[in-house]
Amino acid sequence: MSLTLLSSPLQGFTDFRFRNAFNHYFGGIDTFYAPYIRLHGKLKIKQSYQNDLSPENNTTLEVIPQVMTNDADEFIFVAKYVQSLGYKELNWNLGCPYPMVTKSGMGSGLICNPIKINGILHRAHNETDILVSMKMRMGYENAEEILDTFPILDQYPLKNIAIHARIGKQLYKGPVDLDAFEKCIGSTKHKLYYNGDITSVSAFTAIKERFPSIDHFMIGRGLIADPFLPSMIKNNTTEYPKDRWAIFSEFHDTIYQQYDAYLSGPTPIKMKMLGFWEYFSQTTANPHKTYKAIKKASNPIKYRAAVNQIINTEMKVNRTY
């Protein structure tokens, strides 16, 4: 069975700058999902969303736009917008777990409302010809909520349903619920993708063996923490390239320069890169020390020095293996 790996979108991280650099330096991802478009009640596409989905910024990889909404008019507006750019598919986010989203009845907070889901899908399929796919959690309060949506979802020609095997209330805490995901496999006619805690080759292998019928896997946080992971999964190896940290250094410098040019002033770029290092640090020899060094770097010069020190340290650690 062939294997397809997809990048799960992370708001604030996986924009076109990151996607293009990732694809160039690491590879392994077949399709990238763009972070969601949210309209906040106004039928207007923000410039940042326009930049992210602009065809000229996405020439070397396959990208699927995503929308976050609980309103049919918004869904249709976004669908027609992305179609005008040449996209044929729109992914609907019913997975976001964050309270500011779920309290508004969106993301995983919408899964408990099959009637509203039906109303939006009905209009989307009657008023547009876009291909719709879903990104979901098991529910917000409990893992049974998704099961109640399947009779509705089965009425529509969805491309697939990607399921993060947690409930929204968990955020990213606690283990994934593989038993609940297994219940989903026999409960819908739609093709399912698996998402959740693919953070290592061994973790992927265990999930693949547990669900042999699944051949599409989404990687979110694990992809940022270890950018080599998708290609290692594809190559069925746990061995990193010998020049692992040299490749990472080039990747880091590429995204740093692009974000620095885009953001104004030292504080925004510091906060942007600090967010990335919350993940990058996880695959260093001493994650706490690495993150602390980045956090202490109070200006761009000190930041560069901290990054160089971290990479030199990791190169020395690798040579001792």
PDB file of C-alpha atoms in Angstrom:
ATOM      1  CA  MET A   1       0.000   0.000   0.000  1.00  0.00           C
ATOM      2  CA  SER A   2       1.411   3.383  -0.965  1.00  0.00           C
ATOM      3  CA  LEU A   3       1.862   5.936   1.781  1.00  0.00           C
ATOM      4  CA  THR A   4       0.783   9.592   1.677  1.00  0.00           C
ATOM      5  CA  LEU A   5       2.024  12.132   4.228  1.00  0.00           C
ATOM      6  CA  LEU A   6       0.298  15.458   4.704  1.00  0.00           C
ATOM      7  CA  SER A   7       1.272  18.521   6.696  1.00  0.00           C
ATOM      8  CA  SER A   8      -1.417  19.438   9.202  1.00  0.00           C
ATOM      9  CA  PRO A   9      -1.780  23.227   9.372  1.00  0.00           C
ATOM     10  CA  LEU A  10      -0.580  25.107  12.441  1.00  0.00           C
ATOM     11  CA  GLN A  11      -1.775  28.682  12.679  1.00  0.00           C
ATOM     12  CA  GLY A  12       1.155  31.078  12.911  1.00  0.00           C
ATOM     13  CA  PHE A  13       3.691  28.498  11.736  1.00  0.00           C
ATOM     14  CA  THR A  14       2.997  26.701   8.455  1.00  0.00           C
ATOM     15  CA  ASP A  15       2.551  29.634   6.074  1.00  0.00           C
ATOM     16  CA  PHE A  16       4.025  29.739   2.569  1.00  0.00           C
ATOM     17  CA  ARG A  17       7.475  30.812   3.782  1.00  0.00           C
ATOM     18  CA  PHE A  18       7.756  27.805   6.068  1.00  0.00           C
ATOM     19  CA  ARG A  19       6.163  25.408   3.558  1.00  0.00           C
ATOM     20  CA  ASN A  20       8.476  26.342   0.707  1.00  0.00           C
ATOM     21  CA  ALA A  21      11.623  26.177   2.838  1.00  0.00           C
ATOM     22  CA  PHE A  22      10.524  22.882   4.382  1.00  0.00           C
ATOM     23  CA  ASN A  23       9.828  21.352   0.993  1.00  0.00           C
ATOM     24  CA  HIS A  24      13.196  22.528  -0.362  1.00  0.00           C
ATOM     25  CA  TYR A  25      15.404  21.339   2.499  1.00  0.00           C
ATOM     26  CA  PHE A  26      13.591  18.251   3.836  1.00  0.00           C
ATOM     27  CA  GLY A  27      10.811  16.967   1.559  1.00  0.00           C
ATOM     28  CA  GLY A  28       8.696  13.948   2.453  1.00  0.00           C
ATOM     29  CA  ILE A  29       5.354  15.784   2.537  1.00  0.00           C
ATOM     30  CA  ASP A  30       3.014  15.091  -0.376  1.00  0.00           C
ATOM     31  CA  THR A  31       0.425  17.769   0.394  1.00  0.00           C
ATOM     32  CA  PHE A  32       0.432  20.828   2.648  1.00  0.00           C
ATOM     33  CA  TYR A  33      -2.715  22.239   4.242  1.00  0.00           C
ATOM     34  CA  ALA A  34      -2.632  26.023   4.539  1.00  0.00           C
ATOM     35  CA  PRO A  35      -3.576  27.555   7.906  1.00  0.00           C
ATOM     36  CA  TYR A  36      -7.258  28.369   8.092  1.00  0.00           C
ATOM     37  CA  ILE A  37      -8.983  31.450   6.707  1.00  0.00           C
ATOM     38  CA  ARG A  38     -11.274  33.062   9.287  1.00  0.00           C
ATOM     39  CA  LEU A  39     -13.465  35.983   8.270  1.00  0.00           C
ATOM     40  CA  HIS A  40     -14.789  37.235  11.635  1.00  0.00           C
ATOM     41  CA  GLY A  41     -18.179  38.033  10.108  1.00  0.00           C
ATOM     42  CA  LYS A  42     -16.853  40.209   7.262  1.00  0.00           C
ATOM     43  CA  LEU A  43     -16.834  38.877   3.707  1.00  0.00           C
ATOM     44  CA  LYS A  44     -13.306  40.100   3.084  1.00  0.00           C
ATOM     45  CA  ILE A  45     -10.069  38.145   2.681  1.00  0.00           C
ATOM     46  CA  LYS A  46      -7.208  39.559   4.779  1.00  0.00           C
ATOM     47  CA  GLN A  47      -3.984  40.399   2.954  1.00  0.00           C
ATOM     48  CA  SER A  48      -2.046  37.799   4.935  1.00  0.00           C
ATOM     49  CA  TYR A  49      -4.410  35.073   3.686  1.00  0.00           C
ATOM     50  CA  GLN A  50      -4.106  36.392   0.141  1.00  0.00           C
ATOM     51  CA  ASN A  51      -0.316  36.245   0.376  1.00  0.00           C
ATOM     52  CA  ASP A  52      -0.383  32.738   1.826  1.00  0.00           C
ATOM     53  CA  LEU A  53      -2.532  31.299  -0.957  1.00  0.00           C
ATOM     54  CA  SER A  54      -1.180  33.349  -3.856  1.00  0.00           C
ATOM     55  CA  PRO A  55      -0.227  30.902  -6.636  1.00  0.00           C
ATOM     56  CA  GLU A  56       3.089  32.716  -7.135  1.00  0.00           C
ATOM     57  CA  ASN A  57       4.007  31.884  -3.523  1.00  0.00           C
ATOM     58  CA  ASN A  58       3.110  28.198  -3.933  1.00  0.00           C
ATOM     59  CA  THR A  59       4.720  27.094  -7.183  1.00  0.00           C
ATOM     60  CA  THR A  60       6.624  23.992  -6.027  1.00  0.00           C
ATOM     61  CA  LEU A  61       4.166  22.149  -3.795  1.00  0.00           C
ATOM     62  CA  GLU A  62       0.571  20.979  -3.529  1.00  0.00           C
ATOM     63  CA  VAL A  63      -1.442  23.156  -1.144  1.00  0.00           C
ATOM     64  CA  ILE A  64      -5.029  22.804   0.074  1.00  0.00           C
ATOM     65  CA  PRO A  65      -6.710  25.916   1.542  1.00  0.00           C
ATOM     66  CA  GLN A  66      -8.660  25.616   4.787  1.00  0.00           C
ATOM     67  CA  VAL A  67     -11.577  27.586   6.221  1.00  0.00           C
ATOM     68  CA  MET A  68     -12.721  28.084   9.823  1.00  0.00           C
ATOM     69  CA  THR A  69     -16.382  29.045  10.005  1.00  0.00           C
ATOM     70  CA  ASN A  70     -19.844  28.107  11.239  1.00  0.00           C
ATOM     71  CA  ASP A  71     -21.605  30.224   8.626  1.00  0.00           C
ATOM     72  CA  ALA A  72     -22.679  29.038   5.182  1.00  0.00           C
ATOM     73  CA  ASP A  73     -22.281  32.470   3.560  1.00  0.00           C
ATOM     74  CA  GLU A  74     -18.687  32.654   4.780  1.00  0.00           C
ATOM     75  CA  PHE A  75     -17.962  29.120   3.598  1.00  0.00           C
ATOM     76  CA  ILE A  76     -19.298  29.847   0.109  1.00  0.00           C
ATOM     77  CA  PHE A  77     -17.455  33.184  -0.074  1.00  0.00           C
ATOM     78  CA  VAL A  78     -14.130  31.506   0.785  1.00  0.00           C
ATOM     79  CA  ALA A  79     -14.841  28.603  -1.573  1.00  0.00           C
ATOM     80  CA  LYS A  80     -15.378  30.974  -4.495  1.00  0.00           C
ATOM     81  CA  TYR A  81     -12.302  32.987  -3.549  1.00  0.00           C
ATOM     82  CA  VAL A  82      -9.948  29.998  -3.486  1.00  0.00           C
ATOM     83  CA  GLN A  83     -11.468  28.705  -6.717  1.00  0.00           C
ATOM     84  CA  SER A  84     -10.658  32.050  -8.330  1.00  0.00           C
ATOM     85  CA  LEU A  85      -6.996  31.309  -7.499  1.00  0.00           C
ATOM     86  CA  GLY A  86      -7.187  27.893  -9.142  1.00  0.00           C
ATOM     87  CA  TYR A  87      -7.702  25.697  -6.067  1.00  0.00           C
ATOM     88  CA  LYS A  88     -10.166  22.848  -6.495  1.00  0.00           C
ATOM     89  CA  GLU A  89     -10.533  21.762  -2.846  1.00  0.00           C
ATOM     90  CA  LEU A  90     -11.437  23.500   0.401  1.00  0.00           C
ATOM     91  CA  ASN A  91     -10.807  21.871   3.752  1.00  0.00           C
ATOM     92  CA  TRP A  92     -13.248  22.700   6.558  1.00  0.00           C
ATOM     93  CA  ASN A  93     -11.682  22.967  10.019  1.00  0.00           C
ATOM     94  CA  LEU A  94     -13.768  21.228  12.668  1.00  0.00           C
ATOM     95  CA  GLY A  95     -10.670  20.357  14.648  1.00  0.00           C
ATOM     96  CA  CYS A  96      -9.280  23.490  16.286  1.00  0.00           C
ATOM     97  CA  PRO A  97      -9.414  22.971  20.069  1.00  0.00           C
ATOM     98  CA  TYR A  98      -8.660  26.470  21.336  1.00  0.00           C
ATOM     99  CA  PRO A  99     -11.326  28.042  23.591  1.00  0.00           C
ATOM    100  CA  MET A 100     -11.439  31.362  21.678  1.00  0.00           C
ATOM    101  CA  VAL A 101     -12.575  29.310  18.658  1.00  0.00           C
ATOM    102  CA  THR A 102     -14.715  26.629  20.279  1.00  0.00           C
ATOM    103  CA  LYS A 103     -16.653  29.089  22.457  1.00  0.00           C
ATOM    104  CA  SER A 104     -17.783  30.729  19.221  1.00  0.00           C
ATOM    105  CA  GLY A 105     -19.160  27.399  18.016  1.00  0.00           C
ATOM    106  CA  MET A 106     -16.386  26.788  15.521  1.00  0.00           C
ATOM    107  CA  GLY A 107     -13.599  24.233  15.149  1.00  0.00           C
ATOM    108  CA  SER A 108     -14.128  21.228  17.403  1.00  0.00           C
ATOM    109  CA  GLY A 109     -16.861  23.218  19.171  1.00  0.00           C
ATOM    110  CA  LEU A 110     -19.100  22.691  16.118  1.00  0.00           C
ATOM    111  CA  ILE A 111     -18.905  18.871  16.038  1.00  0.00           C
ATOM    112  CA  CYS A 112     -21.760  18.599  18.563  1.00  0.00           C
ATOM    113  CA  ASN A 113     -24.095  20.392  16.126  1.00  0.00           C
ATOM    114  CA  PRO A 114     -24.784  18.022  13.188  1.00  0.00           C
ATOM    115  CA  ILE A 115     -27.797  20.099  12.097  1.00  0.00           C
ATOM    116  CA  LYS A 116     -25.651  23.185  11.514  1.00  0.00           C
ATOM    117  CA  ILE A 117     -22.948  21.092   9.826  1.00  0.00           C
ATOM    118  CA  ASN A 118     -25.622  19.693   7.509  1.00  0.00           C
ATOM    119  CA  GLY A 119     -26.935  23.158   6.666  1.00  0.00           C
ATOM    120  CA  ILE A 120     -23.497  24.436   5.682  1.00  0.00           C
ATOM    121  CA  LEU A 121     -22.583  21.356   3.648  1.00  0.00           C
ATOM    122  CA  HIS A 122     -25.973  21.415   1.909  1.00  0.00           C
ATOM    123  CA  ARG A 123     -25.490  24.977   0.727  1.00  0.00           C
ATOM    124  CA  ALA A 124     -21.816  24.454  -0.120  1.00  0.00           C
ATOM    125  CA  HIS A 125     -22.662  21.528  -2.384  1.00  0.00           C
ATOM    126  CA  ASN A 126     -25.660  23.255  -3.952  1.00  0.00           C
ATOM    127  CA  GLU A 127     -24.108  26.679  -4.503  1.00  0.00           C
ATOM    128  CA  THR A 128     -20.519  25.770  -5.419  1.00  0.00           C
ATOM    129  CA  ASP A 129     -18.770  22.903  -7.189  1.00  0.00           C
ATOM    130  CA  ILE A 130     -15.706  22.909  -4.929  1.00  0.00           C
ATOM    131  CA  LEU A 131     -14.457  19.612  -3.527  1.00  0.00           C
ATOM    132  CA  VAL A 132     -14.894  19.633   0.260  1.00  0.00           C
ATOM    133  CA  SER A 133     -12.727  17.767   2.767  1.00  0.00           C
ATOM    134  CA  MET A 134     -12.922  17.798   6.569  1.00  0.00           C
ATOM    135  CA  LYS A 135     -10.404  18.178   9.395  1.00  0.00           C
ATOM    136  CA  MET A 136     -11.973  17.040  12.674  1.00  0.00           C
ATOM    137  CA  ARG A 137     -11.398  15.961  16.223  1.00  0.00           C
ATOM    138  CA  MET A 138     -13.451  13.217  17.893  1.00  0.00           C
ATOM    139  CA  GLY A 139     -15.629  15.902  19.419  1.00  0.00           C
ATOM    140  CA  TYR A 140     -15.204  18.625  21.995  1.00  0.00           C
ATOM    141  CA  GLU A 141     -16.646  17.101  25.183  1.00  0.00           C
ATOM    142  CA  ASN A 142     -16.435  13.415  24.297  1.00  0.00           C
ATOM    143  CA  ALA A 143     -15.298  11.052  21.556  1.00  0.00           C
ATOM    144  CA  GLU A 144     -18.853   9.970  20.661  1.00  0.00           C
ATOM    145  CA  GLU A 145     -19.736  13.340  19.129  1.00  0.00           C
ATOM    146  CA  ILE A 146     -18.034  12.576  15.819  1.00  0.00           C
ATOM    147  CA  LEU A 147     -20.047   9.353  15.448  1.00  0.00           C
ATOM    148  CA  ASP A 148     -23.257  11.411  15.480  1.00  0.00           C
ATOM    149  CA  THR A 149     -21.988  13.495  12.544  1.00  0.00           C
ATOM    150  CA  PHE A 150     -21.210  10.571  10.242  1.00  0.00           C
ATOM    151  CA  PRO A 151     -24.815   9.975   9.048  1.00  0.00           C
ATOM    152  CA  ILE A 152     -24.847  13.635   7.963  1.00  0.00           C
ATOM    153  CA  LEU A 153     -21.375  13.578   6.421  1.00  0.00           C
ATOM    154  CA  ASP A 154     -22.160  10.367   4.531  1.00  0.00           C
ATOM    155  CA  GLN A 155     -24.822  12.249   2.545  1.00  0.00           C
ATOM    156  CA  TYR A 156     -22.164  14.365   0.809  1.00  0.00           C
ATOM    157  CA  PRO A 157     -19.357  13.559  -1.660  1.00  0.00           C
ATOM    158  CA  LEU A 158     -16.546  14.586   0.678  1.00  0.00           C
ATOM    159  CA  LYS A 159     -13.001  13.886  -0.454  1.00  0.00           C
ATOM    160  CA  ASN A 160     -11.925  12.664   2.987  1.00  0.00           C
ATOM    161  CA  ILE A 161     -12.189  13.192   6.742  1.00  0.00           C
ATOM    162  CA  ALA A 162      -8.899  13.759   8.574  1.00  0.00           C
ATOM    163  CA  ILE A 163      -9.309  12.960  12.262  1.00  0.00           C
ATOM    164  CA  HIS A 164      -7.063  14.112  15.089  1.00  0.00           C
ATOM    165  CA  ALA A 165      -7.571  11.360  17.658  1.00  0.00           C
ATOM    166  CA  ARG A 166      -8.286  13.631  20.627  1.00  0.00           C
ATOM    167  CA  ILE A 167     -11.284  15.614  21.838  1.00  0.00           C
ATOM    168  CA  GLY A 168     -11.121  19.398  21.715  1.00  0.00           C
ATOM    169  CA  LYS A 169     -11.251  19.783  25.495  1.00  0.00           C
ATOM    170  CA  GLN A 170      -7.870  18.026  25.717  1.00  0.00           C
ATOM    171  CA  LEU A 171      -6.127  20.636  23.569  1.00  0.00           C
ATOM    172  CA  TYR A 172      -2.854  18.736  23.013  1.00  0.00           C
ATOM    173  CA  LYS A 173      -2.688  17.193  26.493  1.00  0.00           C
ATOM    174  CA  GLY A 174      -2.856  13.525  27.296  1.00  0.00           C
ATOM    175  CA  PRO A 175      -2.623  10.587  24.904  1.00  0.00           C
ATOM    176  CA  VAL A 176      -4.433  10.156  21.615  1.00  0.00           C
ATOM    177  CA  ASP A 177      -7.488   7.883  21.792  1.00  0.00           C
ATOM    178  CA  LEU A 178      -6.724   5.135  19.299  1.00  0.00           C
ATOM    179  CA  ASP A 179      -9.707   3.027  20.383  1.00  0.00           C
ATOM    180  CA  ALA A 180     -12.052   5.906  19.543  1.00  0.00           C
ATOM    181  CA  PHE A 181     -10.346   6.399  16.171  1.00  0.00           C
ATOM    182  CA  GLU A 182     -10.790   2.693  15.441  1.00  0.00           C
ATOM    183  CA  LYS A 183     -14.558   3.056  16.021  1.00  0.00           C
ATOM    184  CA  CYS A 184     -14.630   5.740  13.328  1.00  0.00           C
ATOM    185  CA  ILE A 185     -13.160   3.427  10.698  1.00  0.00           C
ATOM    186  CA  GLY A 186     -16.265   1.260  10.531  1.00  0.00           C
ATOM    187  CA  SER A 187     -18.739   4.099  11.073  1.00  0.00           C
ATOM    188  CA  THR A 188     -18.490   6.113   7.858  1.00  0.00           C
ATOM    189  CA  LYS A 189     -18.233   5.435   4.134  1.00  0.00           C
ATOM    190  CA  HIS A 190     -15.679   8.230   3.735  1.00  0.00           C
ATOM    191  CA  LYS A 191     -11.935   7.821   3.422  1.00  0.00           C
ATOM    192  CA  LEU A 192     -10.250   8.609   6.744  1.00  0.00           C
ATOM    193  CA  TYR A 193      -6.848  10.182   7.348  1.00  0.00           C
ATOM    194  CA  TYR A 194      -5.103   9.741  10.694  1.00  0.00           C
ATOM    195  CA  ASN A 195      -3.684  12.698  12.654  1.00  0.00           C
ATOM    196  CA  GLY A 196      -2.194  12.942  16.144  1.00  0.00           C
ATOM    197  CA  ASP A 197       1.154  12.394  17.912  1.00  0.00           C
ATOM    198  CA  ILE A 198       3.203  11.236  14.934  1.00  0.00           C
ATOM    199  CA  THR A 199       6.418  12.491  16.510  1.00  0.00           C
ATOM    200  CA  SER A 200       8.896   9.762  15.577  1.00  0.00           C
ATOM    201  CA  VAL A 201       9.382   6.947  13.095  1.00  0.00           C
ATOM    202  CA  SER A 202       8.574   4.408  15.805  1.00  0.00           C
ATOM    203  CA  ALA A 203       5.371   6.244  16.758  1.00  0.00           C
ATOM    204  CA  PHE A 204       4.330   6.282  13.095  1.00  0.00           C
ATOM    205  CA  THR A 205       5.118   2.577  12.683  1.00  0.00           C
ATOM    206  CA  ALA A 206       3.002   1.665  15.717  1.00  0.00           C
ATOM    207  CA  ILE A 207       0.021   3.645  14.384  1.00  0.00           C
ATOM    208  CA  LYS A 208       0.417   2.204  10.880  1.00  0.00           C
ATOM    209  CA  GLU A 209       0.446  -1.337  12.292  1.00  0.00           C
ATOM    210  CA  ARG A 210      -2.614  -0.601  14.431  1.00  0.00           C
ATOM    211  CA  PHE A 211      -4.576   0.730  11.430  1.00  0.00           C
ATOM    212  CA  PRO A 212      -3.415  -1.160   8.322  1.00  0.00           C
ATOM    213  CA  SER A 213      -6.317   0.169   6.212  1.00  0.00           C
ATOM    214  CA  ILE A 214      -5.205   3.807   6.695  1.00  0.00           C
ATOM    215  CA  ASP A 215      -2.749   5.097   4.091  1.00  0.00           C
ATOM    216  CA  HIS A 216      -2.931   8.889   4.616  1.00  0.00           C
ATOM    217  CA  PHE A 217      -1.290  10.379   7.689  1.00  0.00           C
ATOM    218  CA  MET A 218      -1.147  14.002   8.802  1.00  0.00           C
ATOM    219  CA  ILE A 219       1.809  15.346  10.772  1.00  0.00           C
ATOM    220  CA  GLY A 220       1.452  18.623  12.633  1.00  0.00           C
ATOM    221  CA  ARG A 221       3.624  19.578  15.600  1.00  0.00           C
ATOM    222  CA  GLY A 222       5.966  16.623  14.993  1.00  0.00           C
ATOM    223  CA  LEU A 223       6.875  18.023  11.592  1.00  0.00           C
ATOM    224  CA  ILE A 224       8.076  21.321  13.090  1.00  0.00           C
ATOM    225  CA  ALA A 225       9.857  19.648  16.003  1.00  0.00           C
ATOM    226  CA  ASP A 226      11.694  17.277  13.667  1.00  0.00           C
ATOM    227  CA  PRO A 227      11.634  18.446  10.041  1.00  0.00           C
ATOM    228  CA  PHE A 228      13.473  15.283   8.946  1.00  0.00           C
ATOM    229  CA  LEU A 229      10.652  13.058  10.201  1.00  0.00           C
ATOM    230  CA  PRO A 230       8.510  12.838   7.012  1.00  0.00           C
ATOM    231  CA  SER A 231      11.424  11.853   4.768  1.00  0.00           C
ATOM    232  CA  MET A 232      12.652   9.346   7.377  1.00  0.00           C
ATOM    233  CA  ILE A 233       9.174   7.784   7.498  1.00  0.00           C
ATOM    234  CA  LYS A 234       9.090   7.621   3.699  1.00  0.00           C
ATOM    235  CA  ASN A 235      12.548   6.010   3.612  1.00  0.00           C
ATOM    236  CA  ASN A 236      11.737   3.688   6.520  1.00  0.00           C
ATOM    237  CA  THR A 237      14.837   4.703   8.452  1.00  0.00           C
ATOM    238  CA  THR A 238      15.662   6.070  11.888  1.00  0.00           C
ATOM    239  CA  GLU A 239      19.037   7.366  10.672  1.00  0.00           C
ATOM    240  CA  TYR A 240      19.454  11.109  10.267  1.00  0.00           C
ATOM    241  CA  PRO A 241      21.618  12.480   7.433  1.00  0.00           C
ATOM    242  CA  LYS A 242      25.255  12.966   8.438  1.00  0.00           C
ATOM    243  CA  ASP A 243      24.918  16.685   7.705  1.00  0.00           C
ATOM    244  CA  ARG A 244      21.655  16.948   9.678  1.00  0.00           C
ATOM    245  CA  TRP A 245      22.516  20.146  11.537  1.00  0.00           C
ATOM    246  CA  ALA A 246      24.100  21.829   8.531  1.00  0.00           C
ATOM    247  CA  ILE A 247      20.841  21.270   6.608  1.00  0.00           C
ATOM    248  CA  PHE A 248      18.795  22.502   9.563  1.00  0.00           C
ATOM    249  CA  SER A 249      21.031  25.583   9.838  1.00  0.00           C
ATOM    250  CA  GLU A 250      20.387  26.513   6.192  1.00  0.00           C
ATOM    251  CA  PHE A 251      16.661  25.960   6.646  1.00  0.00           C
ATOM    252  CA  HIS A 252      16.636  28.092   9.798  1.00  0.00           C
ATOM    253  CA  ASP A 253      18.538  30.911   8.110  1.00  0.00           C
ATOM    254  CA  THR A 254      16.146  30.869   5.158  1.00  0.00           C
ATOM    255  CA  ILE A 255      12.981  31.241   7.221  1.00  0.00           C
ATOM    256  CA  TYR A 256      14.660  33.710   9.598  1.00  0.00           C
ATOM    257  CA  GLN A 257      15.629  36.017   6.742  1.00  0.00           C
ATOM    258  CA  GLN A 258      12.186  35.825   5.157  1.00  0.00           C
ATOM    259  CA  TYR A 259      10.302  36.490   8.383  1.00  0.00           C
ATOM    260  CA  ASP A 260      12.737  39.249   9.321  1.00  0.00           C
ATOM    261  CA  ALA A 261      12.059  40.968   6.001  1.00  0.00           C
ATOM    262  CA  TYR A 262       8.308  40.575   6.453  1.00  0.00           C
ATOM    263  CA  LEU A 263       7.999  41.558  10.121  1.00  0.00           C
ATOM    264  CA  SER A 264       8.911  45.032  11.340  1.00  0.00           C
ATOM    265  CA  GLY A 265      11.382  45.416  14.186  1.00  0.00           C
ATOM    266  CA  PRO A 266      13.349  43.065  16.467  1.00  0.00           C
ATOM    267  CA  THR A 267      10.482  42.133  18.804  1.00  0.00           C
ATOM    268  CA  PRO A 268       8.144  40.490  16.224  1.00  0.00           C
ATOM    269  CA  ILE A 269      10.933  38.380  14.696  1.00  0.00           C
ATOM    270  CA  LYS A 270      12.108  37.371  18.183  1.00  0.00           C
ATOM    271  CA  MET A 271       8.597  36.213  19.121  1.00  0.00           C
ATOM    272  CA  LYS A 272       8.122  34.447  15.787  1.00  0.00           C
ATOM    273  CA  MET A 273      11.361  32.471  16.113  1.00  0.00           C
ATOM    274  CA  LEU A 274      10.787  31.800  19.804  1.00  0.00           C
ATOM    275  CA  GLY A 275       7.550  30.070  18.784  1.00  0.00           C
ATOM    276  CA  PHE A 276       9.457  27.892  16.311  1.00  0.00           C
ATOM    277  CA  TRP A 277      12.130  27.040  18.890  1.00  0.00           C
ATOM    278  CA  GLU A 278       9.486  25.697  21.269  1.00  0.00           C
ATOM    279  CA  TYR A 279       9.317  22.900  18.697  1.00  0.00           C
ATOM    280  CA  PHE A 280      12.870  22.889  17.264  1.00  0.00           C
ATOM    281  CA  SER A 281      14.351  22.511  20.756  1.00  0.00           C
ATOM    282  CA  GLN A 282      12.496  19.233  21.333  1.00  0.00           C
ATOM    283  CA  THR A 283      14.896  17.258  19.138  1.00  0.00           C
ATOM    284  CA  THR A 284      18.103  18.758  20.561  1.00  0.00           C
ATOM    285  CA  ALA A 285      20.209  16.972  23.174  1.00  0.00           C
ATOM    286  CA  ASN A 286      18.999  19.311  25.940  1.00  0.00           C
ATOM    287  CA  PRO A 287      15.606  20.842  25.008  1.00  0.00           C
ATOM    288  CA  HIS A 288      15.272  22.967  28.156  1.00  0.00           C
ATOM    289  CA  LYS A 289      18.748  24.451  27.841  1.00  0.00           C
ATOM    290  CA  THR A 290      18.271  25.094  24.116  1.00  0.00           C
ATOM    291  CA  TYR A 291      14.978  26.906  24.546  1.00  0.00           C
ATOM    292  CA  LYS A 292      16.302  28.904  27.495  1.00  0.00           C
ATOM    293  CA  ALA A 293      19.272  30.101  25.393  1.00  0.00           C
ATOM    294  CA  ILE A 294      16.921  31.347  22.654  1.00  0.00           C
ATOM    295  CA  LYS A 295      14.606  32.981  25.172  1.00  0.00           C
ATOM    296  CA  LYS A 296      17.507  34.881  26.785  1.00  0.00           C
ATOM    297  CA  ALA A 297      18.745  36.285  23.450  1.00  0.00           C
ATOM    298  CA  SER A 298      17.549  39.875  23.788  1.00  0.00           C
ATOM    299  CA  ASN A 299      18.508  41.209  20.341  1.00  0.00           C
ATOM    300  CA  PRO A 300      19.211  39.881  16.819  1.00  0.00           C
ATOM    301  CA  ILE A 301      22.984  39.674  17.381  1.00  0.00           C
ATOM    302  CA  LYS A 302      22.570  37.649  20.575  1.00  0.00           C
ATOM    303  CA  TYR A 303      19.958  35.504  18.858  1.00  0.00           C
ATOM    304  CA  ARG A 304      22.342  34.647  16.015  1.00  0.00           C
ATOM    305  CA  ALA A 305      25.068  33.810  18.518  1.00  0.00           C
ATOM    306  CA  ALA A 306      22.689  31.560  20.475  1.00  0.00           C
ATOM    307  CA  VAL A 307      21.599  29.706  17.328  1.00  0.00           C
ATOM    308  CA  ASN A 308      25.203  29.205  16.205  1.00  0.00           C
ATOM    309  CA  GLN A 309      26.134  27.875  19.639  1.00  0.00           C
ATOM    310  CA  ILE A 310      23.192  25.458  19.649  1.00  0.00           C
ATOM    311  CA  ILE A 311      24.002  24.100  16.191  1.00  0.00           C
ATOM    312  CA  ASN A 312      27.725  23.744  16.975  1.00  0.00           C
ATOM    313  CA  THR A 313      26.850  21.868  20.169  1.00  0.00           C
ATOM    314  CA  GLU A 314      24.488  19.529  18.321  1.00  0.00           C
ATOM    315  CA  MET A 315      27.143  18.830  15.668  1.00  0.00           C
ATOM    316  CA  LYS A 316      29.587  17.823  18.407  1.00  0.00           C
ATOM    317  CA  VAL A 317      26.981  15.633  20.139  1.00  0.00           C
ATOM    318  CA  ASN A 318      26.208  13.862  16.858  1.00  0.00           C
ATOM    319  CA  ARG A 319      29.886  13.132  16.256  1.00  0.00           C
ATOM    320  CA  THR A 320      30.073  11.247  19.556  1.00  0.00           C
ATOM    321  CA  TYR A 321      27.354   8.741  18.610  1.00  0.00           C
TER     322      TYR A 321
END
